[in-house]
PDB file of C-alpha atoms in Angstrom:
ATOM      1  CA  MET A 220     -85.678 -54.248  36.320  1.00 96.00           C
ATOM      2  CA  GLU A 221     -82.952 -52.985  38.665  1.00 97.00           C
ATOM      3  CA  LEU A 222     -82.248 -49.619  40.292  1.00 98.00           C
ATOM      4  CA  THR A 223     -78.762 -48.706  41.547  1.00 98.00           C
ATOM      5  CA  VAL A 224     -78.280 -45.645  43.759  1.00 98.00           C
ATOM      6  CA  LEU A 225     -75.133 -43.740  42.760  1.00 98.00           C
ATOM      7  CA  GLY A 226     -75.805 -40.683  44.925  1.00 97.00           C
ATOM      8  CA  LYS A 227     -78.708 -39.752  47.180  1.00 97.00           C
ATOM      9  CA  TYR A 228     -77.913 -36.378  48.739  1.00 97.00           C
ATOM     10  CA  GLY A 229     -79.123 -32.860  48.061  1.00 94.00           C
ATOM     11  CA  PRO A 230     -78.323 -30.070  47.710  1.00 93.00           C
ATOM     12  CA  TYR A 231     -74.765 -31.313  48.398  1.00 92.00           C
ATOM     13  CA  GLY A 232     -73.094 -34.571  49.383  1.00 90.00           C
ATOM     14  CA  LYS A 233     -72.152 -35.910  52.797  1.00 91.00           C
ATOM     15  CA  ALA A 234     -68.599 -35.243  53.941  1.00 90.00           C
ATOM     16  CA  GLY A 235     -66.176 -37.943  52.843  1.00 87.00           C
ATOM     17  CA  THR A 236     -68.726 -40.382  51.475  1.00 85.00           C
ATOM     18  CA  GLY A 237     -71.877 -39.042  49.867  1.00 92.00           C
ATOM     19  CA  CYS A 238     -72.680 -37.878  46.349  1.00 96.00           C
ATOM     20  CA  SER A 239     -75.588 -35.823  45.120  1.00 97.00           C
ATOM     21  CA  SER A 240     -78.402 -37.221  42.984  1.00 97.00           C
ATOM     22  CA  GLY A 241     -77.699 -39.956  40.434  1.00 98.00           C
ATOM     23  CA  TYR A 242     -79.222 -43.373  39.644  1.00 98.00           C
ATOM     24  CA  LEU A 243     -78.839 -46.188  37.143  1.00 98.00           C
ATOM     25  CA  VAL A 244     -81.833 -48.188  35.903  1.00 98.00           C
ATOM     26  CA  LYS A 245     -81.504 -51.435  33.959  1.00 97.00           C
ATOM     27  CA  ASN A 246     -84.450 -53.074  32.257  1.00 96.00           C
ATOM     28  CA  GLY A 247     -83.019 -56.141  30.559  1.00 93.00           C
ATOM     29  CA  ASP A 248     -80.424 -54.801  28.111  1.00 93.00           C
ATOM     30  CA  ASP A 249     -81.823 -51.253  28.296  1.00 95.00           C
ATOM     31  CA  CYS A 250     -79.960 -48.819  30.560  1.00 96.00           C
ATOM     32  CA  ILE A 251     -80.848 -45.263  31.549  1.00 98.00           C
ATOM     33  CA  VAL A 252     -79.097 -42.877  33.932  1.00 98.00           C
ATOM     34  CA  LEU A 253     -81.317 -40.632  36.038  1.00 98.00           C
ATOM     35  CA  ASP A 254     -79.616 -37.319  36.823  1.00 98.00           C
ATOM     36  CA  MET A 255     -75.869 -36.870  37.210  1.00 98.00           C
ATOM     37  CA  GLY A 256     -75.055 -34.911  40.335  1.00 97.00           C
ATOM     38  CA  CYS A 257     -71.638 -34.237  41.832  1.00 96.00           C
ATOM     39  CA  GLY A 258     -69.515 -37.372  42.304  1.00 96.00           C
ATOM     40  CA  THR A 259     -71.822 -39.775  40.499  1.00 97.00           C
ATOM     41  CA  LEU A 260     -69.810 -40.242  37.305  1.00 97.00           C
ATOM     42  CA  SER A 261     -67.013 -42.190  38.994  1.00 96.00           C
ATOM     43  CA  ARG A 262     -69.558 -44.450  40.665  1.00 97.00           C
ATOM     44  CA  LEU A 263     -71.352 -44.964  37.370  1.00 97.00           C
ATOM     45  CA  MET A 264     -68.074 -45.969  35.730  1.00 97.00           C
ATOM     46  CA  ALA A 265     -67.545 -48.558  38.486  1.00 96.00           C
ATOM     47  CA  LYS A 266     -70.984 -50.086  37.885  1.00 96.00           C
ATOM     48  CA  ILE A 267     -71.232 -50.310  34.107  1.00 96.00           C
ATOM     49  CA  ASP A 268     -69.209 -50.101  30.902  1.00 95.00           C
ATOM     50  CA  ILE A 269     -69.684 -46.513  29.760  1.00 93.00           C
ATOM     51  CA  ALA A 270     -70.113 -47.754  26.191  1.00 93.00           C
ATOM     52  CA  LYS A 271     -73.496 -49.096  27.330  1.00 94.00           C
ATOM     53  CA  ILE A 272     -74.674 -45.660  28.462  1.00 96.00           C
ATOM     54  CA  LYS A 273     -76.744 -44.233  25.630  1.00 96.00           C
ATOM     55  CA  HIS A 274     -79.583 -42.578  27.550  1.00 98.00           C
ATOM     56  CA  ILE A 275     -79.587 -40.011  30.374  1.00 98.00           C
ATOM     57  CA  TYR A 276     -82.618 -38.368  31.941  1.00 98.00           C
ATOM     58  CA  ILE A 277     -82.277 -34.989  33.656  1.00 98.00           C
ATOM     59  CA  SER A 278     -85.238 -34.207  35.902  1.00 98.00           C
ATOM     60  CA  HIS A 279     -84.393 -30.526  36.359  1.00 98.00           C
ATOM     61  CA  LEU A 280     -81.465 -28.174  36.061  1.00 97.00           C
ATOM     62  CA  HIS A 281     -80.310 -27.632  39.624  1.00 97.00           C
ATOM     63  CA  TYR A 282     -76.565 -28.103  40.083  1.00 96.00           C
ATOM     64  CA  ASP A 283     -76.885 -31.103  42.432  1.00 97.00           C
ATOM     65  CA  HIS A 284     -78.609 -33.023  39.623  1.00 98.00           C
ATOM     66  CA  THR A 285     -76.462 -31.916  36.670  1.00 98.00           C
ATOM     67  CA  SER A 286     -72.894 -30.968  37.620  1.00 97.00           C
ATOM     68  CA  ASP A 287     -71.145 -34.202  36.575  1.00 98.00           C
ATOM     69  CA  LEU A 288     -72.528 -33.805  33.058  1.00 97.00           C
ATOM     70  CA  LEU A 289     -69.754 -31.262  32.504  1.00 97.00           C
ATOM     71  CA  VAL A 290     -66.901 -33.681  33.210  1.00 97.00           C
ATOM     72  CA  PHE A 291     -68.797 -36.494  31.500  1.00 97.00           C
ATOM     73  CA  ARG A 292     -68.371 -34.538  28.279  1.00 97.00           C
ATOM     74  CA  TYR A 293     -64.582 -34.962  28.517  1.00 97.00           C
ATOM     75  CA  LEU A 294     -65.029 -38.729  28.756  1.00 97.00           C
ATOM     76  CA  LEU A 295     -67.411 -38.808  25.795  1.00 97.00           C
ATOM     77  CA  GLU A 296     -64.937 -36.836  23.699  1.00 97.00           C
ATOM     78  CA  GLU A 297     -62.164 -39.256  24.640  1.00 96.00           C
ATOM     79  CA  VAL A 298     -64.136 -42.351  23.616  1.00 95.00           C
ATOM     80  CA  SER A 299     -65.955 -40.670  20.671  1.00 96.00           C
ATOM     81  CA  GLN A 300     -69.368 -41.523  22.050  1.00 96.00           C
ATOM     82  CA  THR A 301     -72.702 -39.692  21.780  1.00 97.00           C
ATOM     83  CA  VAL A 302     -75.528 -40.051  24.299  1.00 98.00           C
ATOM     84  CA  ASN A 303     -79.188 -39.054  24.265  1.00 98.00           C
ATOM     85  CA  ILE A 304     -80.202 -36.544  26.918  1.00 98.00           C
ATOM     86  CA  TYR A 305     -83.902 -36.379  27.794  1.00 98.00           C
ATOM     87  CA  THR A 306     -84.920 -33.175  29.562  1.00 98.00           C
ATOM     88  CA  HIS A 307     -87.327 -30.262  29.405  1.00 97.00           C
ATOM     89  CA  ARG A 308     -86.048 -27.419  27.260  1.00 96.00           C
ATOM     90  CA  GLU A 309     -85.323 -24.105  28.973  1.00 94.00           C
ATOM     91  CA  ASP A 310     -84.111 -20.807  27.617  1.00 94.00           C
ATOM     92  CA  THR A 311     -81.500 -20.302  30.333  1.00 94.00           C
ATOM     93  CA  PRO A 312     -77.710 -19.864  30.387  1.00 94.00           C
ATOM     94  CA  TRP A 313     -77.215 -23.053  32.440  1.00 95.00           C
ATOM     95  CA  TYR A 314     -79.188 -25.119  29.929  1.00 96.00           C
ATOM     96  CA  LYS A 315     -76.913 -23.868  27.149  1.00 96.00           C
ATOM     97  CA  ILE A 316     -73.749 -24.497  29.165  1.00 95.00           C
ATOM     98  CA  LEU A 317     -74.816 -28.047  30.008  1.00 95.00           C
ATOM     99  CA  PHE A 318     -76.177 -29.276  26.725  1.00 97.00           C
ATOM    100  CA  ASP A 319     -74.560 -27.327  23.909  1.00 95.00           C
ATOM    101  CA  HIS A 320     -72.075 -30.068  23.063  1.00 97.00           C
ATOM    102  CA  PRO A 321     -71.629 -32.295  19.981  1.00 97.00           C
ATOM    103  CA  ASN A 322     -71.599 -35.491  22.054  1.00 97.00           C
ATOM    104  CA  PHE A 323     -75.054 -34.766  23.487  1.00 98.00           C
ATOM    105  CA  ASN A 324     -78.186 -35.431  21.467  1.00 98.00           C
ATOM    106  CA  VAL A 325     -80.776 -33.476  23.471  1.00 98.00           C
ATOM    107  CA  VAL A 326     -84.397 -34.616  23.276  1.00 98.00           C
ATOM    108  CA  ASP A 327     -87.008 -32.197  24.621  1.00 98.00           C
ATOM    109  CA  ILE A 328     -89.672 -33.794  26.838  1.00 98.00           C
ATOM    110  CA  ASP A 329     -92.968 -32.761  28.402  1.00 97.00           C
ATOM    111  CA  GLU A 330     -96.099 -34.486  29.748  1.00 97.00           C
ATOM    112  CA  ASN A 331     -97.120 -35.564  26.222  1.00 98.00           C
ATOM    113  CA  THR A 332     -93.807 -37.238  25.365  1.00 98.00           C
ATOM    114  CA  VAL A 333     -93.516 -41.010  24.989  1.00 98.00           C
ATOM    115  CA  ILE A 334     -90.088 -42.508  24.276  1.00 98.00           C
ATOM    116  CA  ASN A 335     -89.358 -46.157  23.546  1.00 97.00           C
ATOM    117  CA  ILE A 336     -85.895 -47.568  24.230  1.00 96.00           C
ATOM    118  CA  GLY A 337     -85.799 -51.228  23.228  1.00 94.00           C
ATOM    119  CA  THR A 338     -88.430 -52.870  25.432  1.00 95.00           C
ATOM    120  CA  THR A 339     -88.620 -49.871  27.786  1.00 97.00           C
ATOM    121  CA  GLU A 340     -91.170 -47.048  27.631  1.00 98.00           C
ATOM    122  CA  LEU A 341     -90.552 -43.604  29.127  1.00 98.00           C
ATOM    123  CA  ARG A 342     -93.278 -41.137  30.084  1.00 98.00           C
ATOM    124  CA  PHE A 343     -93.122 -37.907  32.070  1.00 98.00           C
ATOM    125  CA  LEU A 344     -95.227 -35.904  34.540  1.00 98.00           C
ATOM    126  CA  PRO A 345     -94.643 -32.310  35.708  1.00 98.00           C
ATOM    127  CA  MET A 346     -93.840 -31.913  39.388  1.00 98.00           C
ATOM    128  CA  GLN A 347     -93.770 -28.850  41.673  1.00 97.00           C
ATOM    129  CA  HIS A 348     -90.380 -27.396  42.578  1.00 97.00           C
ATOM    130  CA  THR A 349     -88.563 -24.060  42.478  1.00 95.00           C
ATOM    131  CA  VAL A 350     -87.704 -24.726  38.826  1.00 96.00           C
ATOM    132  CA  THR A 351     -89.378 -26.880  36.177  1.00 96.00           C
ATOM    133  CA  ASP A 352     -89.073 -30.526  37.202  1.00 98.00           C
ATOM    134  CA  TYR A 353     -90.489 -33.673  35.627  1.00 98.00           C
ATOM    135  CA  ALA A 354     -90.965 -37.136  37.086  1.00 98.00           C
ATOM    136  CA  ILE A 355     -90.109 -40.031  34.810  1.00 98.00           C
ATOM    137  CA  LEU A 356     -92.113 -43.256  34.542  1.00 98.00           C
ATOM    138  CA  ILE A 357     -89.973 -46.149  33.288  1.00 98.00           C
ATOM    139  CA  LYS A 358     -92.079 -49.091  32.151  1.00 98.00           C
ATOM    140  CA  GLY A 359     -90.797 -52.571  31.353  1.00 95.00           C
ATOM    141  CA  GLU A 360     -92.172 -55.714  32.942  1.00 91.00           C
ATOM    142  CA  LYS A 361     -92.501 -53.480  36.019  1.00 96.00           C
ATOM    143  CA  THR A 362     -92.839 -49.706  36.328  1.00 98.00           C
ATOM    144  CA  LEU A 363     -90.468 -47.438  38.233  1.00 98.00           C
ATOM    145  CA  CYS A 364     -91.094 -43.751  38.872  1.00 98.00           C
ATOM    146  CA  TYR A 365     -88.442 -41.217  39.824  1.00 98.00           C
ATOM    147  CA  THR A 366     -89.939 -37.944  41.026  1.00 98.00           C
ATOM    148  CA  GLY A 367     -86.897 -35.710  40.831  1.00 98.00           C
ATOM    149  CA  ASP A 368     -87.326 -32.877  43.351  1.00 98.00           C
ATOM    150  CA  THR A 369     -90.861 -31.918  44.288  1.00 98.00           C
ATOM    151  CA  LEU A 370     -93.414 -30.795  46.784  1.00 97.00           C
ATOM    152  CA  PHE A 371     -96.485 -32.956  47.155  1.00 97.00           C
ATOM    153  CA  ASN A 372     -98.878 -32.305  44.242  1.00 97.00           C
ATOM    154  CA  PRO A 373    -101.672 -34.210  42.428  1.00 97.00           C
ATOM    155  CA  ASN A 374     -99.279 -35.705  39.859  1.00 98.00           C
ATOM    156  CA  VAL A 375     -97.418 -37.451  42.669  1.00 98.00           C
ATOM    157  CA  LEU A 376    -100.579 -39.536  43.144  1.00 98.00           C
ATOM    158  CA  LYS A 377    -100.549 -40.419  39.439  1.00 97.00           C
ATOM    159  CA  CYS A 378     -96.949 -41.584  39.818  1.00 97.00           C
ATOM    160  CA  PHE A 379     -97.807 -43.844  42.737  1.00 97.00           C
ATOM    161  CA  ALA A 380    -100.929 -45.234  41.085  1.00 97.00           C
ATOM    162  CA  ALA A 381     -98.949 -46.231  37.980  1.00 97.00           C
ATOM    163  CA  SER A 382     -95.800 -47.641  39.600  1.00 98.00           C
ATOM    164  CA  ASP A 383     -94.478 -50.725  41.334  1.00 98.00           C
ATOM    165  CA  LEU A 384     -91.694 -48.677  42.907  1.00 98.00           C
ATOM    166  CA  VAL A 385     -91.301 -44.921  43.409  1.00 98.00           C
ATOM    167  CA  LEU A 386     -87.893 -43.362  44.008  1.00 98.00           C
ATOM    168  CA  ALA A 387     -89.234 -40.297  45.748  1.00 98.00           C
ATOM    169  CA  ASP A 388     -87.971 -36.990  47.052  1.00 98.00           C
ATOM    170  CA  CYS A 389     -89.561 -37.550  50.476  1.00 97.00           C
ATOM    171  CA  SER A 390     -86.670 -37.509  52.957  1.00 96.00           C
ATOM    172  CA  LYS A 391     -86.961 -34.183  54.709  1.00 96.00           C
ATOM    173  CA  PRO A 392     -87.767 -34.226  58.448  1.00 95.00           C
ATOM    174  CA  LYS A 393     -91.107 -33.481  60.037  1.00 92.00           C
ATOM    175  CA  GLY A 394     -91.770 -29.753  60.094  1.00 90.00           C
ATOM    176  CA  PHE A 395     -89.492 -29.022  57.126  1.00 93.00           C
ATOM    177  CA  ASN A 396     -90.658 -25.984  55.182  1.00 91.00           C
ATOM    178  CA  GLY A 397     -89.218 -26.040  51.660  1.00 93.00           C
ATOM    179  CA  PRO A 398     -89.665 -27.343  48.099  1.00 96.00           C
ATOM    180  CA  HIS A 399     -89.389 -31.061  48.947  1.00 97.00           C
ATOM    181  CA  MET A 400     -91.662 -33.743  50.374  1.00 97.00           C
ATOM    182  CA  THR A 401     -91.176 -34.843  53.977  1.00 96.00           C
ATOM    183  CA  VAL A 402     -91.257 -38.168  55.807  1.00 96.00           C
ATOM    184  CA  GLU A 403     -94.837 -37.285  56.756  1.00 96.00           C
ATOM    185  CA  ASP A 404     -95.746 -37.126  53.047  1.00 96.00           C
ATOM    186  CA  ALA A 405     -94.003 -40.471  52.534  1.00 97.00           C
ATOM    187  CA  ILE A 406     -95.955 -42.139  55.330  1.00 96.00           C
ATOM    188  CA  ARG A 407     -99.281 -40.851  53.996  1.00 96.00           C
ATOM    189  CA  LEU A 408     -98.438 -42.099  50.500  1.00 97.00           C
ATOM    190  CA  ALA A 409     -97.415 -45.502  51.836  1.00 96.00           C
ATOM    191  CA  LYS A 410    -100.780 -45.853  53.546  1.00 95.00           C
ATOM    192  CA  GLN A 411    -102.672 -44.753  50.437  1.00 96.00           C
ATOM    193  CA  TYR A 412    -100.687 -47.017  48.074  1.00 97.00           C
ATOM    194  CA  PRO A 413     -99.702 -50.071  50.160  1.00 95.00           C
ATOM    195  CA  GLU A 414     -98.758 -52.128  47.083  1.00 95.00           C
ATOM    196  CA  THR A 415     -96.250 -49.541  45.852  1.00 97.00           C
ATOM    197  CA  LYS A 416     -92.708 -49.773  47.195  1.00 97.00           C
ATOM    198  CA  ILE A 417     -91.101 -46.479  48.177  1.00 97.00           C
ATOM    199  CA  ILE A 418     -87.418 -45.593  48.314  1.00 98.00           C
ATOM    200  CA  ALA A 419     -86.867 -42.233  50.007  1.00 97.00           C
ATOM    201  CA  THR A 420     -84.059 -40.208  48.483  1.00 97.00           C
ATOM    202  CA  HIS A 421     -82.655 -36.656  48.134  1.00 97.00           C
ATOM    203  CA  GLN A 422     -81.495 -36.775  51.727  1.00 96.00           C
ATOM    204  CA  SER A 423     -79.866 -34.020  53.740  1.00 94.00           C
ATOM    205  CA  ALA A 424     -76.333 -34.728  54.895  1.00 92.00           C
ATOM    206  CA  ALA A 425     -77.359 -34.061  58.501  1.00 91.00           C
ATOM    207  CA  TYR A 426     -80.557 -36.171  58.563  1.00 93.00           C
ATOM    208  CA  ASN A 427     -81.190 -39.803  57.649  1.00 92.00           C
ATOM    209  CA  PRO A 428     -84.926 -40.578  57.508  1.00 94.00           C
ATOM    210  CA  LYS A 429     -84.400 -44.308  58.133  1.00 92.00           C
ATOM    211  CA  ALA A 430     -85.413 -44.253  61.812  1.00 91.00           C
ATOM    212  CA  ASP A 431     -88.607 -42.334  61.057  1.00 92.00           C
ATOM    213  CA  LEU A 432     -89.565 -44.601  58.147  1.00 93.00           C
ATOM    214  CA  GLU A 433     -88.431 -48.127  59.006  1.00 82.00           C
ATOM    215  CA  ALA A 434     -91.668 -49.109  60.775  1.00 84.00           C
ATOM    216  CA  THR A 435     -93.658 -48.202  57.638  1.00 91.00           C
ATOM    217  CA  GLY A 436     -91.792 -50.424  55.164  1.00 92.00           C
ATOM    218  CA  ILE A 437     -90.445 -47.394  53.307  1.00 96.00           C
ATOM    219  CA  LEU A 438     -86.775 -47.810  52.418  1.00 96.00           C
ATOM    220  CA  SER A 439     -84.158 -45.135  52.953  1.00 96.00           C
ATOM    221  CA  ALA A 440     -81.981 -45.047  49.807  1.00 97.00           C
ATOM    222  CA  GLU A 441     -78.486 -46.471  50.310  1.00 96.00           C
ATOM    223  CA  GLU A 442     -75.641 -45.376  48.058  1.00 96.00           C
ATOM    224  CA  GLY A 443     -74.170 -48.276  46.106  1.00 96.00           C
ATOM    225  CA  ALA A 444     -77.213 -50.463  46.717  1.00 97.00           C
ATOM    226  CA  THR A 445     -79.055 -52.176  43.875  1.00 98.00           C
ATOM    227  CA  TYR A 446     -82.793 -52.787  44.262  1.00 97.00           C
ATOM    228  CA  SER A 447     -84.773 -55.311  42.220  1.00 95.00           C
ATOM    229  CA  ILE A 448     -88.209 -54.207  41.064  1.00 92.00           C
TER     230      ILE A 448
END
């Protein structure tokens, strides 16, 4: 299983270089895109033949995780391709704008949903954010969890207990007061689950957590990097 970071920033990218949230997971021949924030589509196109993209997971409906879905629709129309979108259903205008399109097959998910894609199993756990957000557990020979955006909550522990690697929203600095986990949360989780690898993502443009995390073995997500699980 491989994880490629297309964009790691939130709520907006870094000047000149950075994109907001987007990731590509490959488990053998199975591919799934996790979120599609601003700037990530062009990077996705550079990494993989778009014809192989059949499955996209959207953790929640904030703009920095969804905006490139709008331009992606133009590409799908051009190549006459339909993709499956896995996300939690919401009765909101933004949900309708994003997903009401003939080239999107939208599949509603919640904590009871199990989806099988080839040899890959997908499960979901609710997180705690300012809007509804779900973590995704991607199980092949190994298990990867992507938390989406979240505060620390009991389901985060379930994610860590079940996973070989967690791509976690845990990059905010010490003392941060907002709807995201901090480097302090990351360090506590690393101590509690020493066998679970952690990649810290959803970084602020003005703060890289690498210096605060490098002594712990926690990785700071790098755009363009591919990690083997």
